[in-house]
GROMACS .gro file of C-alpha atoms in nm:
model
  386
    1UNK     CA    1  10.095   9.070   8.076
    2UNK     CA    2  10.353   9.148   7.822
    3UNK     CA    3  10.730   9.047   7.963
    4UNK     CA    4  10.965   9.266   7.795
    5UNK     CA    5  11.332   9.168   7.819
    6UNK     CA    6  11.601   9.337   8.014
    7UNK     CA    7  11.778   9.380   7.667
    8UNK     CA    8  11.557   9.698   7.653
    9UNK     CA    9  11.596   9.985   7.810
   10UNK     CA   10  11.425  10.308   7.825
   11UNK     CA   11  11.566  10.600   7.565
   12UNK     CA   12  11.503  10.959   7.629
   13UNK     CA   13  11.504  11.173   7.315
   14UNK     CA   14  11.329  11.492   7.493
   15UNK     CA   15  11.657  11.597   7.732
   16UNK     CA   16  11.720  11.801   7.482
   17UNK     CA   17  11.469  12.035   7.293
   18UNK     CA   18  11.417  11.988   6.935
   19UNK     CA   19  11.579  12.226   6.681
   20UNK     CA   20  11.216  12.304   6.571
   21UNK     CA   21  11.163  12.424   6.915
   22UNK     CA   22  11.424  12.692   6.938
   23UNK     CA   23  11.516  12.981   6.693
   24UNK     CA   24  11.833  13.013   6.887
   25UNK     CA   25  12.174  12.907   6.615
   26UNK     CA   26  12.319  12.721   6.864
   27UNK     CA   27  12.274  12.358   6.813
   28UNK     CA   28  12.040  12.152   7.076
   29UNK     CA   29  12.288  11.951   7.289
   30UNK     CA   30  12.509  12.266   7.402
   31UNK     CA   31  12.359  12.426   7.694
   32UNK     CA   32  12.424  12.814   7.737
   33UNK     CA   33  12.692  12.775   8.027
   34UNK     CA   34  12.881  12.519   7.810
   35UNK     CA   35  12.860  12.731   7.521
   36UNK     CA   36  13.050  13.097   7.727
   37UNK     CA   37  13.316  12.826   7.883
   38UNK     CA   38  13.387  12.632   7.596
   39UNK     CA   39  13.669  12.843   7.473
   40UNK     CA   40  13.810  12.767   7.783
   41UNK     CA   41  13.784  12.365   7.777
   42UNK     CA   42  14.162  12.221   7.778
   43UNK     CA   43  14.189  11.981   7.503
   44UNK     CA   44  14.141  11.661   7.633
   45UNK     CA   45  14.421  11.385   7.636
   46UNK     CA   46  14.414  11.096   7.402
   47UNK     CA   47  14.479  10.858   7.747
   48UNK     CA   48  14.139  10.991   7.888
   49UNK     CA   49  13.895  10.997   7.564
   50UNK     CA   50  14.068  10.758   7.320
   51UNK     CA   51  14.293  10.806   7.017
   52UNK     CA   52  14.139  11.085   6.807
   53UNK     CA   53  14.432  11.118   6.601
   54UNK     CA   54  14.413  11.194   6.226
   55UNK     CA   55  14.664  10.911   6.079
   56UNK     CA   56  14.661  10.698   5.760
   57UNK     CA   57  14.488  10.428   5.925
   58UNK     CA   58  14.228  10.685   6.074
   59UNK     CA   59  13.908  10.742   5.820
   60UNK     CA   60  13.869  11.115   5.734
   61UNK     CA   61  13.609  11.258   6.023
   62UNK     CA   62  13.396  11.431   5.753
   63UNK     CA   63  13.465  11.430   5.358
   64UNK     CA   64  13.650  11.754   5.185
   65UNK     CA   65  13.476  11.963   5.058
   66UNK     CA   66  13.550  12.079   4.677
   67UNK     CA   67  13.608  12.412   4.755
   68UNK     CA   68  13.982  12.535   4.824
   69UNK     CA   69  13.812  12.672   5.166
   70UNK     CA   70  13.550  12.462   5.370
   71UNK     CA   71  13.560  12.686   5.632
   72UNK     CA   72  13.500  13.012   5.486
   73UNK     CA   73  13.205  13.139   5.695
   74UNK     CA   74  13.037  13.330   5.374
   75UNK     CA   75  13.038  12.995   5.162
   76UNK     CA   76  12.898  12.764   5.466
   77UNK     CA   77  12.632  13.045   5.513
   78UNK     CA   78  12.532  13.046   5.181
   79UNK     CA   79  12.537  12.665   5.197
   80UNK     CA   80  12.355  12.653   5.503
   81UNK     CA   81  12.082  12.918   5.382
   82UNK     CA   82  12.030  12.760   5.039
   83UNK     CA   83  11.898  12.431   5.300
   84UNK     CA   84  11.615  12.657   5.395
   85UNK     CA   85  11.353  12.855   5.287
   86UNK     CA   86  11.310  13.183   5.374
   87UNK     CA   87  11.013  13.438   5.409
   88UNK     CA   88  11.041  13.829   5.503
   89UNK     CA   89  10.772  14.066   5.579
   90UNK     CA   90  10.423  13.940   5.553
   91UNK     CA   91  10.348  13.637   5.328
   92UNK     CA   92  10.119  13.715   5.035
   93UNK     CA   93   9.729  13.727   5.086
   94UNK     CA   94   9.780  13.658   5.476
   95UNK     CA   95   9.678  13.965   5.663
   96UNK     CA   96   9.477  13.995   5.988
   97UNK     CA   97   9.132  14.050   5.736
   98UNK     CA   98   9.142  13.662   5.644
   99UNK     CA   99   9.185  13.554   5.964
  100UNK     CA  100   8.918  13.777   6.069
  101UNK     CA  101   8.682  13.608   5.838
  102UNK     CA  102   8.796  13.259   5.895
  103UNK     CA  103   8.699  13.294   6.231
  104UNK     CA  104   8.395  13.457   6.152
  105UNK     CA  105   8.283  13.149   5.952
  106UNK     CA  106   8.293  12.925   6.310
  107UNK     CA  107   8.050  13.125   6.410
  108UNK     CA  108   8.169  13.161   6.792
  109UNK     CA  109   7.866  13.243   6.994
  110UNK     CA  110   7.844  13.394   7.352
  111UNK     CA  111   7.745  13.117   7.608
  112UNK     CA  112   7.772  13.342   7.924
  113UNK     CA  113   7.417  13.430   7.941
  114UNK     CA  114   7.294  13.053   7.799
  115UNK     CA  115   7.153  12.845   8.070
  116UNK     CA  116   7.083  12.509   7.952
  117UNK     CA  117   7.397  12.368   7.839
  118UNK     CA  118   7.340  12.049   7.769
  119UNK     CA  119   7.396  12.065   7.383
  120UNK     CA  120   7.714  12.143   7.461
  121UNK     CA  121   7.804  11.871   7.685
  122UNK     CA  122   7.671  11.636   7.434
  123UNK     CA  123   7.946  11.770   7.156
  124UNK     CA  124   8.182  11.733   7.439
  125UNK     CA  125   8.096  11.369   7.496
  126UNK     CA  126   8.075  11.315   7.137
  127UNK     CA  127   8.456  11.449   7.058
  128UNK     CA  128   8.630  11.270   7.316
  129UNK     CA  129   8.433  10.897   7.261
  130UNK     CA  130   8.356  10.937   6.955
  131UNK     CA  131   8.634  11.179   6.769
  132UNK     CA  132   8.897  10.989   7.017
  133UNK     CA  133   9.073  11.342   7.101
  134UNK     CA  134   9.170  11.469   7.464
  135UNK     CA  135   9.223  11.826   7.526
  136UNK     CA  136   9.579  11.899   7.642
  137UNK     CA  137   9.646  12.220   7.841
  138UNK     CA  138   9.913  12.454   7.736
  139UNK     CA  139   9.998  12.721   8.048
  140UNK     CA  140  10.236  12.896   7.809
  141UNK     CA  141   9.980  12.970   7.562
  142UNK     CA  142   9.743  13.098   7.799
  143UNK     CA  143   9.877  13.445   7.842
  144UNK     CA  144   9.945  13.697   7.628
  145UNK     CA  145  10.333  13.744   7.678
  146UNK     CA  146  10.389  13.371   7.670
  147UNK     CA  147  10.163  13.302   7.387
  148UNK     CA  148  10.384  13.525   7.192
  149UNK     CA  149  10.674  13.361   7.304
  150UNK     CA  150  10.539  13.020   7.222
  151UNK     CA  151  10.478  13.093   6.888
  152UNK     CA  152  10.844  13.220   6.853
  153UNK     CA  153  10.963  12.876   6.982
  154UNK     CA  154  10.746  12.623   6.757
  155UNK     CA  155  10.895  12.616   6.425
  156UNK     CA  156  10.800  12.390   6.104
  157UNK     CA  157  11.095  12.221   5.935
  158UNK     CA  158  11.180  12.561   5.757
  159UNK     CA  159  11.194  12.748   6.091
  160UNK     CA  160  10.843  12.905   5.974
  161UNK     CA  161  10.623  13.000   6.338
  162UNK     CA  162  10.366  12.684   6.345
  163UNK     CA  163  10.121  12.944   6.510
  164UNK     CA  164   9.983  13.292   6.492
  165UNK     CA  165   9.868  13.500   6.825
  166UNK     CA  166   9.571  13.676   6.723
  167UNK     CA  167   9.611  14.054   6.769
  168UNK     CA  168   9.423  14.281   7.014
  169UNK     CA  169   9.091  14.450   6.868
  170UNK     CA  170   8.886  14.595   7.164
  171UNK     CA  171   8.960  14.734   7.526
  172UNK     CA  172   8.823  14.522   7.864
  173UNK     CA  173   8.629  14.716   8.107
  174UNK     CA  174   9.009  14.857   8.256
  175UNK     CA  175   9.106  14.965   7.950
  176UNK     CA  176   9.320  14.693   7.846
  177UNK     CA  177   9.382  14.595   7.463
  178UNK     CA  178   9.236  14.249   7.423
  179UNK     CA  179   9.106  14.036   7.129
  180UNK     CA  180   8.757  13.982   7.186
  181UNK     CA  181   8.605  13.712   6.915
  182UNK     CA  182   8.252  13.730   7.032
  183UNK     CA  183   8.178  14.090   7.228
  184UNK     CA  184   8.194  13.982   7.575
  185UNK     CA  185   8.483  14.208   7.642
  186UNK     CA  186   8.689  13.900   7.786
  187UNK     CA  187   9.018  13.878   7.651
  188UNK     CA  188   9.029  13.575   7.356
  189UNK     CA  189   9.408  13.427   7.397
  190UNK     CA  190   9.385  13.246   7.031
  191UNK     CA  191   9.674  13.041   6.840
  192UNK     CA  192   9.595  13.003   6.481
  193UNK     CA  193   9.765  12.786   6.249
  194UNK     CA  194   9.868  12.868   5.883
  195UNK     CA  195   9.540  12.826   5.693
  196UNK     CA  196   9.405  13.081   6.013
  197UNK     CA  197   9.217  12.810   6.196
  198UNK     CA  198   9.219  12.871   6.587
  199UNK     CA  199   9.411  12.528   6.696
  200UNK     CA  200   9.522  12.660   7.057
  201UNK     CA  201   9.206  12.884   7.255
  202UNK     CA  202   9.359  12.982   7.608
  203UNK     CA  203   9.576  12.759   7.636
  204UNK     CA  204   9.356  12.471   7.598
  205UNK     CA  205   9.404  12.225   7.264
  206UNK     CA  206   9.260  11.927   7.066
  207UNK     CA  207   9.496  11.675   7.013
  208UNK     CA  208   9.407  11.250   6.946
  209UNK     CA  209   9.385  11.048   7.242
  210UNK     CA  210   9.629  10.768   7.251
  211UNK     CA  211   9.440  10.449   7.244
  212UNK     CA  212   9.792  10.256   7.360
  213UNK     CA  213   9.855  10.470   7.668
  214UNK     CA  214   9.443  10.329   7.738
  215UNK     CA  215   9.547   9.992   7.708
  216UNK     CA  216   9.870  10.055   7.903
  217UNK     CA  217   9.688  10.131   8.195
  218UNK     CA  218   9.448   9.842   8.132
  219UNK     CA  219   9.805   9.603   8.163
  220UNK     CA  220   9.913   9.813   8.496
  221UNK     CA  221   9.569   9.852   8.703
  222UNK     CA  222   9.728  10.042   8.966
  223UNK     CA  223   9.886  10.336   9.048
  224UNK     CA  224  10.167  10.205   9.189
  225UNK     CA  225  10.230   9.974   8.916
  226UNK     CA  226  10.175  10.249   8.622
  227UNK     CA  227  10.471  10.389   8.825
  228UNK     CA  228  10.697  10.143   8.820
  229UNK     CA  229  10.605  10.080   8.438
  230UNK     CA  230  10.567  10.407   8.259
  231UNK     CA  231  10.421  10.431   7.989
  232UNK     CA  232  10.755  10.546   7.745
  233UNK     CA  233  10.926  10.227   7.871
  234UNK     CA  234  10.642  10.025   7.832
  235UNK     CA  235  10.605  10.185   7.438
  236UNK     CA  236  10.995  10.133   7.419
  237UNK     CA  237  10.970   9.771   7.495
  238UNK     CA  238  10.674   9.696   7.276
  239UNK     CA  239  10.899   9.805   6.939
  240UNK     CA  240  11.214   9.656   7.139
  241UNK     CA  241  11.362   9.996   7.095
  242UNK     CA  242  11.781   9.975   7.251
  243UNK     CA  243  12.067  10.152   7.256
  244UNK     CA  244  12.227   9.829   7.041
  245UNK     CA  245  11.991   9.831   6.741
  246UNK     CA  246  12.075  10.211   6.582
  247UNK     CA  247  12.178  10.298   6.198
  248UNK     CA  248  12.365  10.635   6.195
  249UNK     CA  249  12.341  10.655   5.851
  250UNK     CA  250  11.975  10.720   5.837
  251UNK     CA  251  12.001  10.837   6.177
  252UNK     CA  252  11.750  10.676   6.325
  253UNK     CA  253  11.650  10.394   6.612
  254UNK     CA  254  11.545  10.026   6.411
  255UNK     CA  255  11.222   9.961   6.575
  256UNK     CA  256  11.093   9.645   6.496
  257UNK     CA  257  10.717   9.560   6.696
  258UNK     CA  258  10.620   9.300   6.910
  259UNK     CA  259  10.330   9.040   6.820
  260UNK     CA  260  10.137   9.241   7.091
  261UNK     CA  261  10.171   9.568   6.951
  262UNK     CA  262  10.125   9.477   6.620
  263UNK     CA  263   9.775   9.333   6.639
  264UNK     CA  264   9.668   9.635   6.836
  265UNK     CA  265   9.789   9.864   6.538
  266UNK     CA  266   9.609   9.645   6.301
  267UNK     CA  267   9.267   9.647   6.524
  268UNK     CA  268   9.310  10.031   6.585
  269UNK     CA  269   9.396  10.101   6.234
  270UNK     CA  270   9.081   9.925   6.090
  271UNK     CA  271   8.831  10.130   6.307
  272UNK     CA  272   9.081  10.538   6.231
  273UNK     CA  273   9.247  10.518   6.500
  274UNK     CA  274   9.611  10.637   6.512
  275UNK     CA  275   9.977  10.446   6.498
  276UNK     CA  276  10.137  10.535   6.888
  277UNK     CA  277  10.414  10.788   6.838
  278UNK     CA  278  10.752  10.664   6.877
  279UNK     CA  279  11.046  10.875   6.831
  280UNK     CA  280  11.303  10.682   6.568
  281UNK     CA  281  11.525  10.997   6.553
  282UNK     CA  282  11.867  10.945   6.651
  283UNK     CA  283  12.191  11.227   6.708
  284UNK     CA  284  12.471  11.166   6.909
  285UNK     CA  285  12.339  11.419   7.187
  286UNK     CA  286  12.025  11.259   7.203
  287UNK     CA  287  12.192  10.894   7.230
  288UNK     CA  288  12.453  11.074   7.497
  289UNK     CA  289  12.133  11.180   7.667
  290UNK     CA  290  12.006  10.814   7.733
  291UNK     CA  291  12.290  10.700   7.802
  292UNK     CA  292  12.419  10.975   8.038
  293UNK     CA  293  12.070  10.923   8.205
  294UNK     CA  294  12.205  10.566   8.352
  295UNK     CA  295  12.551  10.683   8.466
  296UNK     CA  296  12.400  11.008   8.658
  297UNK     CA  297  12.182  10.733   8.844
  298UNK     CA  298  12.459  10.548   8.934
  299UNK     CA  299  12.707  10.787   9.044
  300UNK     CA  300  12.447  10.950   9.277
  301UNK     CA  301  12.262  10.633   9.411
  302UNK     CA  302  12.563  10.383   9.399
  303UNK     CA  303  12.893  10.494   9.378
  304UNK     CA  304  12.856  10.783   9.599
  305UNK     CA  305  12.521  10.767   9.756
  306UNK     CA  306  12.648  10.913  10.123
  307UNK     CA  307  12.692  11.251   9.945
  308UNK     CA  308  12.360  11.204   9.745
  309UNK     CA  309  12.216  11.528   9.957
  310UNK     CA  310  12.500  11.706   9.748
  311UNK     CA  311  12.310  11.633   9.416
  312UNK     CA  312  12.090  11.940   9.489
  313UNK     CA  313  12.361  12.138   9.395
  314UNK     CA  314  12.391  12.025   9.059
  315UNK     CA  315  12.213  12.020   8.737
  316UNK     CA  316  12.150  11.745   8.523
  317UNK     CA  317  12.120  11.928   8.201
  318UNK     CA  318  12.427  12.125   8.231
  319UNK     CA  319  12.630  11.828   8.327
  320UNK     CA  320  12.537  11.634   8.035
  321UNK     CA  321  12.607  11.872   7.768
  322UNK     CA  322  12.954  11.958   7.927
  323UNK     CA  323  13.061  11.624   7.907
  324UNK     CA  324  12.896  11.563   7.548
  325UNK     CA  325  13.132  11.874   7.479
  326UNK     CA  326  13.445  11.772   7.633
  327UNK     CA  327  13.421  11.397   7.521
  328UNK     CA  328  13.279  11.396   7.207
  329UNK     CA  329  13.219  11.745   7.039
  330UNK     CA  330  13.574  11.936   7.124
  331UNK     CA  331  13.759  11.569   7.028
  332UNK     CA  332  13.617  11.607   6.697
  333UNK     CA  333  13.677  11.965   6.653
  334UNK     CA  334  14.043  11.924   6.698
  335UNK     CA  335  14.031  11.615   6.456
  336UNK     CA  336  13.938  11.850   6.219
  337UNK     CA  337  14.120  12.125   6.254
  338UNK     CA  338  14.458  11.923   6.245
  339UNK     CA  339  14.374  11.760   5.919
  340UNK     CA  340  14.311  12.103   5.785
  341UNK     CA  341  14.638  12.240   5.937
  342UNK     CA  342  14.436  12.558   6.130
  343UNK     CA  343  14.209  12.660   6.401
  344UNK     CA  344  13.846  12.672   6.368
  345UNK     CA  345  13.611  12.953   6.524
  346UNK     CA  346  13.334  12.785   6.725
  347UNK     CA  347  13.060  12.957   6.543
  348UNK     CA  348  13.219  12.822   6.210
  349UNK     CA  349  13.257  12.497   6.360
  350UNK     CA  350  12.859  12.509   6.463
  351UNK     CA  351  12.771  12.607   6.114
  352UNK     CA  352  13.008  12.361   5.967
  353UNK     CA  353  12.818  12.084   6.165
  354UNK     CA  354  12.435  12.197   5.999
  355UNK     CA  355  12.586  12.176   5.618
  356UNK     CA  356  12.745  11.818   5.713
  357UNK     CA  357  12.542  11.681   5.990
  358UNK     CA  358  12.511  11.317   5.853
  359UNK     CA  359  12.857  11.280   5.848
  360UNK     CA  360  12.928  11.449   6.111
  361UNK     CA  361  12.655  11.163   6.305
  362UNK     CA  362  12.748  10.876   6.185
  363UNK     CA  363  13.130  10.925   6.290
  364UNK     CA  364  13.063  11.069   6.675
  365UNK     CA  365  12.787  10.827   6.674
  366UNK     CA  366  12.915  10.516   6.594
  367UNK     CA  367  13.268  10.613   6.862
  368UNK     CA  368  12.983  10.715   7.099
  369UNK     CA  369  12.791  10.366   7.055
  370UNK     CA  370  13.145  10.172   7.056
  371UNK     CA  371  13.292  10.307   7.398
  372UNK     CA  372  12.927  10.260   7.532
  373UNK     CA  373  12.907   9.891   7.484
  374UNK     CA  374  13.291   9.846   7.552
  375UNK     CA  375  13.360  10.063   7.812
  376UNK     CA  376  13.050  10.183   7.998
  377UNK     CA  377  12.825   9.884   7.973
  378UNK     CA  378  13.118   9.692   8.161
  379UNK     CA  379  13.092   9.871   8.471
  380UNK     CA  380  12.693  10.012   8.501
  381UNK     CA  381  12.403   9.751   8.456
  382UNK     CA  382  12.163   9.967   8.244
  383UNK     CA  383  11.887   9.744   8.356
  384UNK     CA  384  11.938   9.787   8.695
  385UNK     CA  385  12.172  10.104   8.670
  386UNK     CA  386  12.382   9.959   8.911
   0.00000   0.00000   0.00000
């Protein structure tokens, strides 16, 4: 068994949802209750957050920009836009005919009346052994209303929909509009992807099995011991992944793999089988996440544990991003706008943040990292969270 050291600790990058995930503007880490109170945030004192002051001996927060105005909104949009790509109306030579025909080509036959099986079971036992995928059920893509919304929310880098819901063609036996694929009059809930191939059929998908999590539960044969080591902070250790070995610049985690995991890689990778997916990203919210995650467990199970009953009342979440706000995000605002002499509207502010996001991490993130291992490391053990 594989002793990973209490330097590690677990990470969590998934409090809060990818950009790629939302078409909402406002960034990730701002929840929608912190975003209608902001406005009405005092500013903080320098006593209670540390000196934010813009002196000589204090870096600039973010480089000035060339032009006379960095905060017009027009030139930050255009600035902003000219980042992206951008698509209106339907995209050439896709139309509802090609996907038609695409799925035409599979050749989806109508098993309800077919009694022996068996073939059938055969390709299943084949694609899981042999193909190495599991098939991962997605309740939001099972419906019609969600599917549409799910599409919506899964965006490529350019903010392009990842998936298609196919549209209705035929009426069930009630009269409703459904897409039926293969005449059964049973309604076909099908994702397709850009080239038109179905990739999510009601609800359920193909995705690679994880060989790691397999030999993860190999190292922990019992339930009660998978639960004690989960599998994230088992994967965490195994690249000795920590809250001390970041590079803002790049913005990412430095991962560097254990003897363990690296011989598995190089067995797996010899016979197809897939790297295990670690997340290297790394954002100020999502490093305020992990470590938000340790003093939230010790203010309710240590330093006031007789009114733990109270913690029902609260949310997570929204706490987190409030006090990623007041701390971090409004402390830098005001930074800003006194080197530049004038107040800053939020939205600007938000937009101002996409055009220079690297600076913009590498200064909250490295005052972020600093107060954690000076300040907040001193009083909570983040191995023991107490």
């Amino acid at each position: 068994m594989t002793n990973i050291s209490p330097e590690i600790e677990y990470t969590n990058n998934n409090i809060f949802s990818s950009p790629k995930e939302t078409m909402t503007e406002a960034p990730s880490f701002i929840g929608s209750d912190t975003l209608n109170n902001l406005n009405k945030l005092a500013t903080p004192e320098d006593d209670d957050i540390g000196n934010w002051g813009h002196d000589e001996n204090t870096a600039s927060f973010i480089e000035d920009l060339t032009q006379e105005d960095p905060f017009d909104p027009t030139q930050l949009a255009a600035e902003y836009k000219a980042k992206r790509r951008g698509t209106t109306g339907i995209r050439k030579d896709k139309d509802y005919e090609r996907v038609s025909d695409t799925m035409h080509k599979l050749k989806i036959h109508n098993l309800s009346k077919v009694r022996d099986t068996s073939k059938y079971k055969r390709d299943f036992l084949d694609l899981i052994i042999n193909g190495n995928y599991r098939i991962k059920y997605i309740p939001d893509a099972a419906r019609r209303d969600t599917a549409h919304e799910y599409c919506k929310n899964h965006l490529d880098a350019d903010g392009i929909p990842l998936y298609r819901l196919l549209p209705t063609n035929a009426v069930d036996p009630l009269g409703n509009s459904i897409t039926d694929l293969n005449g059964d009059l049973v309604d076909d809930i099908v994702l397709v992807d850009k080239r038109g191939s179905p990739v999510i059929i009601n609800g359920y998908q193909l995705v690679q099995a994880s060989p790691y999590k397999k030999a993860w539960a190999a190292m922990f044969k019992t339930k009660s011991a998978r639960k004690l080591n989960p599998f994230n902070e088992w994967l965490a250790g195994m690249f000795q992944k920590s809250l001390s070995k970041v590079n803002w610049e790049t913005g990412e985690y430095e991962l560097n793999a254990r003897e363990e995991m690296s011989n598995m890689m190089d067995t797996y990778s010899k016979i197809g089988l897939p790297k295990p997916r670690i997340s290297k990203r790394l954002t100020p919210n999502s490093y305020w996440a992990s470590v938000f995650s340790h003093i939230w467990h010790f203010f309710w199970n240590q330093l006031y544990k007789p009114v733990e009953p109270l913690r029902k009342l609260t949310d997570y979440l929204s706490s987190a991003n409030a006090m990623f706000a007041t701390l971090y995000d409004q402390p830098a605002l005001n930074t800003i706008e006194a080197s530049k002499g004038k107040k800053i509207a939020y939205p600007d502010w938000l937009l101002y943040k996409k055009v220079n996001s690297g600076q913009y991490n590498v200064d909250v993130g490295e005052k972020l990292q600093d107060e954690t291992q000076k300040v907040i490391r001193t009083h909570i053990n983040f191995t023991t969270n107490e």
